[in-house]
XYZ file of N, CA and C in Angstrom:
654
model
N 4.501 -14.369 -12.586
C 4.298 -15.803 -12.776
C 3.617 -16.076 -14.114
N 2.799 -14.991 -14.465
C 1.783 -15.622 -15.742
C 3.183 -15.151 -17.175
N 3.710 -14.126 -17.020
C 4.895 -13.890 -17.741
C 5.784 -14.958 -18.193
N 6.179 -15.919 -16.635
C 6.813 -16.614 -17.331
C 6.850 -17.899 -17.803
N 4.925 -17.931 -17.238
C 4.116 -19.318 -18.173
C 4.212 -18.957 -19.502
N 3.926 -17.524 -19.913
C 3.450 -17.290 -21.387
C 5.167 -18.008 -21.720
N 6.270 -17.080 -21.593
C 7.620 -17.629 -21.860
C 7.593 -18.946 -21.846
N 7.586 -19.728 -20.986
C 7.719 -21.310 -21.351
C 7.519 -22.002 -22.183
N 5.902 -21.678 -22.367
C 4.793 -22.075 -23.298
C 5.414 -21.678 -24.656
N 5.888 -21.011 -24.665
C 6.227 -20.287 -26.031
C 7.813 -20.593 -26.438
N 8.567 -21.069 -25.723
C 9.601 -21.908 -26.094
C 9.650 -23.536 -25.843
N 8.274 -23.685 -25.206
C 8.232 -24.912 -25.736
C 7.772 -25.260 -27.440
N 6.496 -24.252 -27.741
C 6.136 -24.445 -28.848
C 7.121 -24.121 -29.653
N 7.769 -23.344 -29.875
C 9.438 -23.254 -30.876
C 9.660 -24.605 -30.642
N 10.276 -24.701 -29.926
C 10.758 -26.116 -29.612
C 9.892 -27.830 -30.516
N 9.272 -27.285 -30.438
C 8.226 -28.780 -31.492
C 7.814 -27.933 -32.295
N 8.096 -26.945 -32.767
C 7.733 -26.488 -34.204
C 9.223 -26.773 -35.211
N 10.395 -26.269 -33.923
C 11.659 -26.899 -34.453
C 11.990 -28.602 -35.107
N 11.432 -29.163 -33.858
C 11.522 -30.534 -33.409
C 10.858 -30.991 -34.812
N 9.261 -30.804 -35.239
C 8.936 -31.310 -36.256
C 9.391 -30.663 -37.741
N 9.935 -30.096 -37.666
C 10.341 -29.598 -39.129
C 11.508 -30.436 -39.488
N 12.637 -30.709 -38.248
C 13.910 -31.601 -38.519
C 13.122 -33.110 -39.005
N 12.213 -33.413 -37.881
C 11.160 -34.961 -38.254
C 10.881 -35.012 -39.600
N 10.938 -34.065 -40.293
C 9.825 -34.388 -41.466
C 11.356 -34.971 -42.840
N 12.703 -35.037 -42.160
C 13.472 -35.871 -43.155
C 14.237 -36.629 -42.497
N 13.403 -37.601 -41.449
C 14.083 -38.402 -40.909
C 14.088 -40.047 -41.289
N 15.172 -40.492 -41.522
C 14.809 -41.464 -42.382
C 14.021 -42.464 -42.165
N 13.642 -43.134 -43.565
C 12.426 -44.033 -43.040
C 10.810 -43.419 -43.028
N 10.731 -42.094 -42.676
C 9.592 -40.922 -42.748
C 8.931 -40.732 -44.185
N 7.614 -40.612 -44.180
C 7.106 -39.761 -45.692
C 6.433 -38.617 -45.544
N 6.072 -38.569 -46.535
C 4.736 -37.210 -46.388
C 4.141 -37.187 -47.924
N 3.089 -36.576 -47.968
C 1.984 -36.691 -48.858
C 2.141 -35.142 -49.060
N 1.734 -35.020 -50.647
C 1.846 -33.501 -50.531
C 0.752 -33.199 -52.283
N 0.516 -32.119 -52.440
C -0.373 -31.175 -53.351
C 0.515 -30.005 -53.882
N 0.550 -29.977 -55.282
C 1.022 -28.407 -55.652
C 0.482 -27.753 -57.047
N 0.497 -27.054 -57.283
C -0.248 -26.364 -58.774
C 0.757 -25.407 -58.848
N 0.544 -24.454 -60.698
C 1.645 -23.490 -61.151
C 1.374 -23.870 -62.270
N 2.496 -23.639 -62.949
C 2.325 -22.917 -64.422
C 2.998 -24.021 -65.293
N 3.284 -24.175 -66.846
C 4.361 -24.932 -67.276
C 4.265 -24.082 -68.723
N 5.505 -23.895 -69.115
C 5.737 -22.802 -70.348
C 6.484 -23.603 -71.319
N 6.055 -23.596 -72.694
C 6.343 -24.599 -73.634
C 7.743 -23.782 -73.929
N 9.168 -24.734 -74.479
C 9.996 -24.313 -74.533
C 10.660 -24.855 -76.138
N 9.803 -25.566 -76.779
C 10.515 -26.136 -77.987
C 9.703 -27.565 -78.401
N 9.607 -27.919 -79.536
C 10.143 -27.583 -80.618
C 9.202 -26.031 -80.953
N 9.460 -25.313 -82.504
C 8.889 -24.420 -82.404
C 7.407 -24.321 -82.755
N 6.988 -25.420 -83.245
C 5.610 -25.757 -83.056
C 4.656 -25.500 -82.180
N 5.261 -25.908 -81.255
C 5.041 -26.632 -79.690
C 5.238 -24.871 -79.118
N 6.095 -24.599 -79.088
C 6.312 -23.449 -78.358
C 5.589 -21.809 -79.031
N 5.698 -21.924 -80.138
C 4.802 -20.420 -80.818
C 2.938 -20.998 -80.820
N 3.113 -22.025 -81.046
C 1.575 -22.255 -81.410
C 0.571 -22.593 -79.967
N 1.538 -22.774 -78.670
C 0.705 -22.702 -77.814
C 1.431 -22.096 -76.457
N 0.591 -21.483 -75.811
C 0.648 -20.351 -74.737
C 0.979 -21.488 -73.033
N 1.965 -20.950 -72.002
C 1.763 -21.403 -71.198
C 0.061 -21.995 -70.326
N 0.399 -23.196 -69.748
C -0.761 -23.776 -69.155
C -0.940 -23.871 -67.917
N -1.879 -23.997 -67.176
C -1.953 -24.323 -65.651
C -1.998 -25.566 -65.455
N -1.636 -26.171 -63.781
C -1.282 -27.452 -63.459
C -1.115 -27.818 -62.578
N -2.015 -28.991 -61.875
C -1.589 -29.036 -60.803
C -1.360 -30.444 -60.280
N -1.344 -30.968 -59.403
C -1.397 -32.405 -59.143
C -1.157 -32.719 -57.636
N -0.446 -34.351 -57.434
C 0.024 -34.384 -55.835
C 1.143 -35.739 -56.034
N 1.657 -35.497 -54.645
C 2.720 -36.649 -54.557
C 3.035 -37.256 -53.842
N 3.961 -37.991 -53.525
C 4.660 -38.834 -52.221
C 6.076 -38.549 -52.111
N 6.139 -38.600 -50.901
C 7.819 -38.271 -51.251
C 8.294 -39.319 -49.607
N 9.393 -40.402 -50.223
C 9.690 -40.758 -48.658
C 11.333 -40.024 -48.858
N 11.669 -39.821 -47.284
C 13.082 -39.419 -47.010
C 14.709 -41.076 -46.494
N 15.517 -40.819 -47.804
C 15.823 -41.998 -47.645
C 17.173 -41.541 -46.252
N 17.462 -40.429 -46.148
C 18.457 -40.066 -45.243
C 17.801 -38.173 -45.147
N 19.068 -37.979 -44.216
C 18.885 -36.463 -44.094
C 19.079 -35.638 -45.260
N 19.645 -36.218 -46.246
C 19.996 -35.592 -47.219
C 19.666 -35.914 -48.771
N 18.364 -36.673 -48.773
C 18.223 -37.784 -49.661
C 16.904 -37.718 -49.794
N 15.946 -38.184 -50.555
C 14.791 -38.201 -50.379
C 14.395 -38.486 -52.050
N 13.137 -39.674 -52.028
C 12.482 -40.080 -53.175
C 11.422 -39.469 -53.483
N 10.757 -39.169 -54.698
C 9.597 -38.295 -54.426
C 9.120 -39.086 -56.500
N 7.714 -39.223 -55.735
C 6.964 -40.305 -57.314
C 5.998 -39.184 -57.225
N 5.102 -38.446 -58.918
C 4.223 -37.771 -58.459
C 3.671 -37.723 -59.671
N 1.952 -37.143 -59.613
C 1.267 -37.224 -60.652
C 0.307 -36.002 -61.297
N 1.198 -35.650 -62.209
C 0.032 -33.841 -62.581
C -0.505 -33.713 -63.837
N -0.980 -32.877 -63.880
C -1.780 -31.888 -65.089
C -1.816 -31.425 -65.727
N -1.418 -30.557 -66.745
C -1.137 -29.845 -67.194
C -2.136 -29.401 -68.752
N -2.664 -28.174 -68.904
C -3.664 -27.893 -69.981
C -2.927 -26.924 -70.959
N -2.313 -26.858 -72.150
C -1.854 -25.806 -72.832
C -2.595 -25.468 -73.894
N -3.117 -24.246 -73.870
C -4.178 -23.475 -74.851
C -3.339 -23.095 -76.145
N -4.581 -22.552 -77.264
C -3.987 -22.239 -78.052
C -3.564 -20.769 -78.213
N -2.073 -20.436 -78.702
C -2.083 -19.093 -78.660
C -2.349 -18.460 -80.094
N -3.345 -17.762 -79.830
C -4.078 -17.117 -80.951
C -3.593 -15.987 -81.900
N -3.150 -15.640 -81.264
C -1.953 -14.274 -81.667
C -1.248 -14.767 -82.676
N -0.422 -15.840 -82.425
C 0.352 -16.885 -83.521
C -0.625 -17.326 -84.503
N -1.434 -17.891 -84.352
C -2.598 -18.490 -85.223
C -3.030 -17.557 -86.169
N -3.382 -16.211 -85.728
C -3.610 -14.860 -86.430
C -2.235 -15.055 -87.651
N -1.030 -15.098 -87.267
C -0.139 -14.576 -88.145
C -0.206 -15.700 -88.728
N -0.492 -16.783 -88.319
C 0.332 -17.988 -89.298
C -0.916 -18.145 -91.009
N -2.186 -17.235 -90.486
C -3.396 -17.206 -91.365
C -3.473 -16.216 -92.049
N -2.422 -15.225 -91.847
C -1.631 -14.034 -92.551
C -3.550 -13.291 -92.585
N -4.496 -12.831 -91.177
C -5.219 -12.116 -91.032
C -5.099 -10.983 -90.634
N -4.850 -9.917 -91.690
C -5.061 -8.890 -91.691
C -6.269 -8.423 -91.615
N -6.838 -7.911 -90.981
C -8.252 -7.064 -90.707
C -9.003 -7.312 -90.083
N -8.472 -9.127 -90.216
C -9.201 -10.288 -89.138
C -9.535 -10.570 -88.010
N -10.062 -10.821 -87.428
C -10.166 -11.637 -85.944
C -10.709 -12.618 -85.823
N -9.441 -13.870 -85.178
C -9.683 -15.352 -85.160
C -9.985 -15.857 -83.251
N -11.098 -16.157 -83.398
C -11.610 -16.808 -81.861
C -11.297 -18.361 -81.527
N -11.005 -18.406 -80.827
C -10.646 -20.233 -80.162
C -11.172 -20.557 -78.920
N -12.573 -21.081 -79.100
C -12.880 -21.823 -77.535
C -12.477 -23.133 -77.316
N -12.058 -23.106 -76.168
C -11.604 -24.372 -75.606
C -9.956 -24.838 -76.628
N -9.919 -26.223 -76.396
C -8.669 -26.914 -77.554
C -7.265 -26.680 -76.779
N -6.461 -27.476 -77.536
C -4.849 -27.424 -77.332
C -4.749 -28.916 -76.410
N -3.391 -29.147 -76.349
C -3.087 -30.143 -75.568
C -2.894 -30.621 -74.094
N -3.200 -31.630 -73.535
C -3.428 -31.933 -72.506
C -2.024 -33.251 -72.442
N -1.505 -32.232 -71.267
C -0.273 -33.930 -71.128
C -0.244 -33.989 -69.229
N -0.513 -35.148 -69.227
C -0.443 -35.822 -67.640
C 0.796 -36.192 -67.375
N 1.558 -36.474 -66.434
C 3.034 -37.194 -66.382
C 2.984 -37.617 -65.104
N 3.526 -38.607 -65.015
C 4.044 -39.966 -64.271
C 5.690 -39.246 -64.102
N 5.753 -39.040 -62.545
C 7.238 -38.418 -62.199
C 7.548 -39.099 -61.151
N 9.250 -39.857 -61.334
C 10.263 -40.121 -60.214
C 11.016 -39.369 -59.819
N 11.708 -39.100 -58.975
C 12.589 -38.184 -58.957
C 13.113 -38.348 -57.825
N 14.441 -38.106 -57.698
C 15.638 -38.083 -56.536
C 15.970 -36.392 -55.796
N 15.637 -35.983 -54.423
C 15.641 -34.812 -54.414
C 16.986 -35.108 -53.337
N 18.175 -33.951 -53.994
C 19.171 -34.151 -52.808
C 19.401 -32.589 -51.903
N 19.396 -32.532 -50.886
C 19.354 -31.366 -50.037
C 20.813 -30.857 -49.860
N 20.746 -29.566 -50.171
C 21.942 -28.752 -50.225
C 22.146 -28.317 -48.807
N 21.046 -28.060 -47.799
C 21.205 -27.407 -46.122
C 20.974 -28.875 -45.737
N 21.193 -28.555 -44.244
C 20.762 -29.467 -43.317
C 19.360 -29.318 -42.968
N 18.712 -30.335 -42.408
C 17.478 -30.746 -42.116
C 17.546 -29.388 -40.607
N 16.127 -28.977 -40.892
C 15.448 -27.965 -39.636
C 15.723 -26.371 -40.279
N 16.691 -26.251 -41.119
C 17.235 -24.914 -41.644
C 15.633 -24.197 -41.914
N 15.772 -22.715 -41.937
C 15.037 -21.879 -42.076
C 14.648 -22.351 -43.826
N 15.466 -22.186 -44.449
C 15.059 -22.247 -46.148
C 15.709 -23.812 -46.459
N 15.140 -24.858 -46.989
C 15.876 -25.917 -47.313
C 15.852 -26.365 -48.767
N 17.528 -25.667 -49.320
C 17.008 -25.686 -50.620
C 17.815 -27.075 -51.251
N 17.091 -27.865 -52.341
C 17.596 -29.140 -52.828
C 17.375 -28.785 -54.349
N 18.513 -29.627 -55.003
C 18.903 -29.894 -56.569
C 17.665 -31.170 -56.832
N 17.194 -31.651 -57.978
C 15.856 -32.279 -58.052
C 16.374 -33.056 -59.549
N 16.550 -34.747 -59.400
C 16.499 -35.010 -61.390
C 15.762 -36.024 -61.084
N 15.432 -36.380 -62.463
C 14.661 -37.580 -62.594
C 14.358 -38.269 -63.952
N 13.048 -38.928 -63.854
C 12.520 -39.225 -65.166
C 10.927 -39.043 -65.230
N 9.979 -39.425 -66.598
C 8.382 -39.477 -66.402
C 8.397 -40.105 -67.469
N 6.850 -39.762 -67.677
C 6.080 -40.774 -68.541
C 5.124 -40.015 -68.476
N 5.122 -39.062 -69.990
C 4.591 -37.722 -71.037
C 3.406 -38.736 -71.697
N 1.913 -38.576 -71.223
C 0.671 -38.711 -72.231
C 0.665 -37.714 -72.827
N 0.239 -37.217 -73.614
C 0.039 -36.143 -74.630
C -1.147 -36.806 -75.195
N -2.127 -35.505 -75.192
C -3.372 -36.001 -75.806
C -3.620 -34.290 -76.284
N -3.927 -34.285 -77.927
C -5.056 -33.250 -78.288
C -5.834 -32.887 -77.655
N -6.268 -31.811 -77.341
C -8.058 -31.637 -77.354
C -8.840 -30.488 -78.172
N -9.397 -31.137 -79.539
C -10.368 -30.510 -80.078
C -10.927 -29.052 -79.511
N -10.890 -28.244 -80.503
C -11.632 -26.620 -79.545
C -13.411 -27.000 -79.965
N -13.791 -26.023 -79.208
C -15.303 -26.414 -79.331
C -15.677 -25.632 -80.289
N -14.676 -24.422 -80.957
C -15.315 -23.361 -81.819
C -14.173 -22.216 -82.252
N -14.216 -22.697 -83.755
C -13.336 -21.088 -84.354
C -13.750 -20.837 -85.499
N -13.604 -19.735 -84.943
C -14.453 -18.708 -85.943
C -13.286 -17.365 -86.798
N -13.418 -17.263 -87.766
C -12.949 -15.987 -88.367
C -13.832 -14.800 -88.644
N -13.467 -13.653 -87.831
C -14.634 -12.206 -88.186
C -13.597 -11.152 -89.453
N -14.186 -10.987 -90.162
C -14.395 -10.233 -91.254
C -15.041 -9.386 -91.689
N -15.369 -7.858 -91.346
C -16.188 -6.613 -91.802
C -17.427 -7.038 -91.769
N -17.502 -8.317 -90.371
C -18.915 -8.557 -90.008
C -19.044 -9.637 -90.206
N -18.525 -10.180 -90.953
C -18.798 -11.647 -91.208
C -17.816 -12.916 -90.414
N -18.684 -13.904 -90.107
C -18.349 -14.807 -89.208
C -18.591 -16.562 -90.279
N -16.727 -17.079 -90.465
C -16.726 -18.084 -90.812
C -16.195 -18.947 -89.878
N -16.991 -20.120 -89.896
C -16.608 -21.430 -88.835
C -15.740 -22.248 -89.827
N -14.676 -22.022 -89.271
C -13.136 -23.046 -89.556
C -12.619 -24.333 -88.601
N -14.167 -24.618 -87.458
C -13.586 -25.248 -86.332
C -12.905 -26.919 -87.089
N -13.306 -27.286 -88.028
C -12.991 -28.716 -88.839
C -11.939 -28.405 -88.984
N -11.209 -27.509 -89.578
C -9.478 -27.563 -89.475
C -8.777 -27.852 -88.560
N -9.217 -27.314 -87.213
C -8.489 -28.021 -85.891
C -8.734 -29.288 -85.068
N -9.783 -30.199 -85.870
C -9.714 -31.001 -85.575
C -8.295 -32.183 -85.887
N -8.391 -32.859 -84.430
C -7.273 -33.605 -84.716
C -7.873 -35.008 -83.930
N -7.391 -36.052 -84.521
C -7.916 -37.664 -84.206
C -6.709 -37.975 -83.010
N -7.542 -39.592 -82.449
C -6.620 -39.858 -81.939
C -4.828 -40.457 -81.628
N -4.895 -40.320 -83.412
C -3.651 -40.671 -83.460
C -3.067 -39.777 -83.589
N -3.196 -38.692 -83.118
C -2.556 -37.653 -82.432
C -1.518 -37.592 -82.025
N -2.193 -38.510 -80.591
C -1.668 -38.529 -79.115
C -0.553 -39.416 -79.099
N 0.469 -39.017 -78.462
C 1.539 -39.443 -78.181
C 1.954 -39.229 -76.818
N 2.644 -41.244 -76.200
C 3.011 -41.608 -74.917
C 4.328 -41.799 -74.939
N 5.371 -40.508 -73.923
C 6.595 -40.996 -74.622
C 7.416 -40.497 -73.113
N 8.919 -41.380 -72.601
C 9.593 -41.006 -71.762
C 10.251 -39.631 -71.819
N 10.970 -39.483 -70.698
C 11.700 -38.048 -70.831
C 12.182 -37.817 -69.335
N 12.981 -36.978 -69.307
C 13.818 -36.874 -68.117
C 13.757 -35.046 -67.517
N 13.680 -34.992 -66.450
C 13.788 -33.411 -65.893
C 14.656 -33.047 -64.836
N 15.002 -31.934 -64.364
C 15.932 -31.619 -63.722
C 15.898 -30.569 -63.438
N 16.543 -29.728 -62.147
C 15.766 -28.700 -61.142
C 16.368 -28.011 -60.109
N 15.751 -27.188 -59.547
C 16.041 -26.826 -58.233
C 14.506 -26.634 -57.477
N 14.585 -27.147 -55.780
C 13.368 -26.780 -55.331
C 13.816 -25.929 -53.914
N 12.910 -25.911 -53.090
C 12.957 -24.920 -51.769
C 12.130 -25.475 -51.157
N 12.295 -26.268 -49.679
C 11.240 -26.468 -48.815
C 11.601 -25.169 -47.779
N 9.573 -24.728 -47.352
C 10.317 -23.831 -46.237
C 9.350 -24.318 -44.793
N 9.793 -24.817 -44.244
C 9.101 -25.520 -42.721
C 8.213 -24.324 -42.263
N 7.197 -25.164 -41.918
C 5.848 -24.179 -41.434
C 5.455 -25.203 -40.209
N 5.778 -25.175 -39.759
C 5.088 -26.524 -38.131
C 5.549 -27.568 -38.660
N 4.186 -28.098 -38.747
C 3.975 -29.803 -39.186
C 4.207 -30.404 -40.401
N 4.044 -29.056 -41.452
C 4.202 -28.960 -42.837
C 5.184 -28.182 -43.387
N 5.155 -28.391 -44.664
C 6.323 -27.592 -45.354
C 5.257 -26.902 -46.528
N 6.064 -25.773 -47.057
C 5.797 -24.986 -48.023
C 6.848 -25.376 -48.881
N 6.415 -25.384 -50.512
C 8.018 -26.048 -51.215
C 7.258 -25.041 -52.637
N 8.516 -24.562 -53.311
C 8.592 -24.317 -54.261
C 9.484 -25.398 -55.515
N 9.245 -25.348 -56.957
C 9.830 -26.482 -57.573
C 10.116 -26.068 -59.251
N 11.357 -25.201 -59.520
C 11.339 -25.209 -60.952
C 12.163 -26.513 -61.773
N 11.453 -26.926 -62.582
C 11.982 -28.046 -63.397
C 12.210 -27.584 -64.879
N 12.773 -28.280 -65.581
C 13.067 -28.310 -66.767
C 13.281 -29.704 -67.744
N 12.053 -29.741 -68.881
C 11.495 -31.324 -69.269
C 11.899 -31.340 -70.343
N 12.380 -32.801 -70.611
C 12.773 -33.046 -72.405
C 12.135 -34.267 -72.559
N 11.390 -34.291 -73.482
C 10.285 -35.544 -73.521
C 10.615 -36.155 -75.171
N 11.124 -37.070 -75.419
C 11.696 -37.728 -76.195
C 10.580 -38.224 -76.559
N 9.984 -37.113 -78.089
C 8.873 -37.432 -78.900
C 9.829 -37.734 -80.051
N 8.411 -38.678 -81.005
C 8.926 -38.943 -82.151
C 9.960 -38.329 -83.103
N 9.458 -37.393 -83.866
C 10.438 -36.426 -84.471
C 11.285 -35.555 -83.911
N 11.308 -34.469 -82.791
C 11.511 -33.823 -82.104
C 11.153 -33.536 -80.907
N 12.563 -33.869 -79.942
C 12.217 -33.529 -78.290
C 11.488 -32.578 -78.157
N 9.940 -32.503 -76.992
C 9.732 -31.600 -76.904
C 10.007 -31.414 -75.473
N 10.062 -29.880 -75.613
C 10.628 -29.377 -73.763
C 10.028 -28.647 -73.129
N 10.115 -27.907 -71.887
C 8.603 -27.504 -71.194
C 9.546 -27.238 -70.274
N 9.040 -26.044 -69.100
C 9.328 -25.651 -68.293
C 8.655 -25.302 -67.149
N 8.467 -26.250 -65.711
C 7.502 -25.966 -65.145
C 7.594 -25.132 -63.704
N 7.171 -24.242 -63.182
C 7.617 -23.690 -61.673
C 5.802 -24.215 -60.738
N 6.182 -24.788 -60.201
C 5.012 -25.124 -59.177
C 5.024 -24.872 -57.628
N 4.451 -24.499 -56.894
C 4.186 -24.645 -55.473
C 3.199 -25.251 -54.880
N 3.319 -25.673 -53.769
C 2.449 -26.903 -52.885
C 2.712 -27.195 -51.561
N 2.005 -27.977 -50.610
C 2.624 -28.038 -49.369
C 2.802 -29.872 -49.216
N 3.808 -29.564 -48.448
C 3.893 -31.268 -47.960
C 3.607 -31.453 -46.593
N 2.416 -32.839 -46.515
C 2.584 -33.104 -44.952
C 2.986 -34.582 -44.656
N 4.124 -34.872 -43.186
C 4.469 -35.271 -43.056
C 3.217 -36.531 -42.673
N 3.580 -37.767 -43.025
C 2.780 -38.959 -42.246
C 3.888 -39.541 -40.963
């Protein structure tokens, strides 16, 4: 008898672990969700030799407009350092060693996006195609300190990397993707690689981001 309470019990819980994973793209439904990861500069070559992938994270909304459909608005982070290695060569330091605390650019983005689902709703892996658009802040940020070492000697060059605020540049751009939700109960686990072209002044710049996060259903 207790055998085949445990059994019951235990296909009932399948059963609403099933039940809510199909719920969570039923239309009309949302969910609130969190994710962080990486974003790797991809161009122009400025942009891409002179600074090193960044970390990032943020959160979102996403409502489901059908089983196969779903809106998703979201808002992240992103910090890209300077890569020093490049900086070394571009100062043609031989013998040298150049230090960088802190600095590099900081861009926030404002994201819409249309996610369309390739499986059906409840599937073990639910993987969806992802496009959209944003709205790229780009802001400098000043390093707190660079220094050049020389057979002992230490020169402060940090005034060269200063940069003002007309810097910063606010500019549209569009991305496009593949993601992976994978149902966990109540929630989902989602993976999300994108690919960004941000229609700056002189030259698009582009970026490449892979993030993970969980979504929960409201």
């Amino acid at each position: 008898m207790r055998h085949t309470r445990t059994i019951l019990l235990s296909i009932l819980a399948l059963a609403l672990i099933a039940s809510c994973a199909y719920a969570q793209r039923t239309p009309g439904t949302y969910s609130i969700g969190a994710f962080g990861g990486v974003a790797m500069p991809q161009g122009p070559e400025e942009f891409k030799d002179y600074f090193k992938s960044g970390l990032g994270f943020g959160g979102e909304f996403k409502y489901n407009v059908n089983p196969k459909m779903s809106l998703a608005g979201s808002f992240s982070m992103v910090n890209f350092g300077y890569n020093v290695d490049q900086l070394e060569k571009e100062f043609d330091l031989e013998g040298a060693k150049l230090t960088v605390d802190g600095g590099g650019v900081k861009v926030n983005v404002i994201q819409a996006n249309v996610l369309y689902y390739l499986m059906p709703a409840g599937s073990a892996t639910e993987l969806y195609a992802i496009g959209g658009g944003g709205y790229y802040m780009m802001t400098p940020k000043n390093p707190d300190k660079v220094e050049i070492e020389f057979e002992g000697e230490k020169l402060d060059i940090t005034e060269m990397f200063e940069m003002g605020e007309e810097e910063s540049e606010n500019d549209f751009g569009v991305q496009f993707g593949v993601g992976m939700d994978l149902p966990l109960g109540s929630m989902n686990l989602f993976f999300e690689g994108k690919y960004h072209i941000v229609f700056t002044e002189d030259e698009s710049t582009k970026l490449l981001s892979v993030m993970a996060g969980l979504r929960f259903p409201m």
